[in-house]
Amino acid sequence: MADKQFVADSAVLLDIYKKAALLKANDERARKVILSGQIAMVYYSYRGQEIIPSVMGNVLRDDDTICTIYRGIHDMLGKGFPLRPLWAELAGRSTGSCKGKGGPMHLTYPPKGIMVTTGIVGSSAPIANGLSWAAQLDKSDRVSVCTFGDGASNIGAVHEAMNLASVWKLPTIFVCQNNLFAEHTTFEKMTGGQNVASRAEGYGMPGVRVDGNDPEAMYSAFAEAVARARAGEGPTLLECMTFRFFGHNFGDDDSYIPPAQKAAAMEADPVPHLRARLIADRVATEEELAAIEADIEAQIDDAVEFALASPWPEPDDLRFDVFETEIAA
Amino acid sequence: MSATEKQAKPTVTILGAIAKAYHDALAEDPKVITLGEDLADPEGGGIAKITKGLSTAFGDDRVRSTPISEQAIVGAAIGASLAGYKPVAEIMLMNFTTVCMDMIVNHAAKLRFMSGGQTNVPIVIRTMTGLGFGSGGQHCDYLESWFAHTAGIKVCAASTPEDAYGLLRSAIDDPDPVIFIENLPTYFAPMSFEMPDSSHRVPLGKAAIQREGTDVTVVSYARMANEARQAAAKAADQGISVEMIDLRTIAPWDRETVLASARKTGRVLIVHEAVKQHGVGAEIAAVIGEELFGQLKKPVKRLGGTFSPVPYSRPLESAFAPDAAAILAAITDLAS
Ligand SMILES: Cc1ncc(C[n+]2csc(CCOP(=O)(O)OP(=O)(O)O)c2C)c(N)n1
Ligand SMILES: [Mg+2]
């Protein structure tokens, strides 16, 4: 595996862009519907972090699984979460993927391998290992990915999971999306060693720090990790450097982010950068990309309309899904 | 109307009272220290800004932001308490106590006993919770009965600013571990109470009779005590006299006050936001049954959360926990 090169060709880059454009548009719409009062929800914007899950979505198969976090709608859309059940869940409607019971922090869609979304920092990692173990037992080459933040890298559960994955040679890919902040706390202030990737060494697995906003670097690191996992060579920890543009949760006072740092990150917005590059390299024309983007907007329009026209759940629904057998009335 | 409900300017919030209690405790005793996620000023003074200003006033040796590491937070609090300090640890939301239960249940609660009284753990764990924000299954549980079921831990929850101040000060003074539960959705509600002065204490284990009555006893705590107060006022309009008890301390609870009231009215309703099954209300009802068998006019009634995780969708979330209307209906039913 070591000598194989994983290079994103132009078809891959175009696919990554299509996904990133969807993620960006969906985040913009989510913030818009919150501001307009159409949907009230606690929302963790991932704007600025789109390249990481767009690459993951390009590389992963439908039968590969992910466990993600409250800031994870980008991961899910990258993995193929359909828009209608997504938006209906955000709106708390009975047609949502979780019947309105889970909400934005617990979106789930097993047909695309989107198995767990947790609101508990660090808890995505141990569960991903179980999905990996099942793949081993099934003699399948499918892999499982857990995503988590830089802050989560200080939770015990993440460390226990990395060690277990290493000793069992599990096909787990630990994707730390390092956006340099955990709520209001800087990465610098709370991370011993100032590096997450280097922690992998202590657990005997490869740890790679990569520019998560660079589609080619991200692709080659992630595709290699997946190839290793599929080949039975065990887990990888990827620390993907990125930035979130809109504070911890949307509406949060983000004055703790130094304005210059934020301005520079927004200036380097990875999505329009990739777009410009595709045009410059003649991978796609302006018109082609504009058509793709218009189609995305139309799909989101449809999904939001569907969500808002859908019925609310009934109080009696609380008796169902606690167990397989309903709770007596 | 009791003394605590006297009319004052409605400007005090529970949040303000907790912030003042915190400040006063740090100012009066150099052994009081505090730690938690985002708690110091460079990190904004906490998600609800309760600790805003403390690190600037008392220094970041005593007031520390931590990594997201709940086991490390509670463990450090326990260790410092063994060495003579009085740590207040913030576990941002009550659901996050689940990732440090070992520290709380196996260590904080038990070290005094297991060491034969040689050591003790005078820590306070402040933690916020409560539904109302559509935050779903992992951010607003009331888990007090887990802790109440653990010998060695005291548990309290205030529903008024005065009690919040007095209970937090008593919790910090207390020589044993105390879980101090704060209701996030009612933090910011201005209430008709005066800001207590720094000598104010509410003894742990002592309930408050917030309204005297003769027909029905309502026992509650935390946000549900607010709902019960509203229901009691409406019941009075219907000619039903409600005695309204706010437990304030859930463990150890004030059996004497509750039993005296139950003896007087013969009709008891217990209300909490936590899931009703196996909740605190079950213990209280059982004790009333043991002590007052034959003296009750009606079976004890309980209201609590539905037996399900807290749901996201608004109509489901509102259906999950009791409210003033449901409490009033239960009072009317008991009184009939
Ligand atoms: C165990 C636990 N502790 C605390 C929290 C509160 N909390 C939610 S998100 C967050 C910050 C997480 O930061 P990071 O892991 O960097 O992810 P990001 O939000 O930046 O994507 C905190 C402290 C939580 N949800 N779970
Ligand atoms: Mg982060």
XYZ file of C-alpha atoms and ligand atoms in Angstrom, chain A residues 49 70-71 148-152 177-183 185 244, ligand 2:
18
model
C -15.433 22.542 6.471
C -23.954 17.330 16.081
C -21.825 19.338 13.613
C -15.107 14.240 15.676
C -13.614 17.613 16.517
C -10.301 18.790 17.881
C -11.926 19.253 21.275
C -13.108 15.647 21.254
C -11.935 17.809 11.831
C -9.672 20.321 13.502
C -11.414 23.679 13.163
C -9.185 25.157 15.865
C -12.026 25.798 18.312
C -14.027 23.742 20.774
C -16.958 25.964 21.675
C -11.829 27.361 23.662
C -15.673 27.014 10.948
Mg -13.437 22.104 16.983
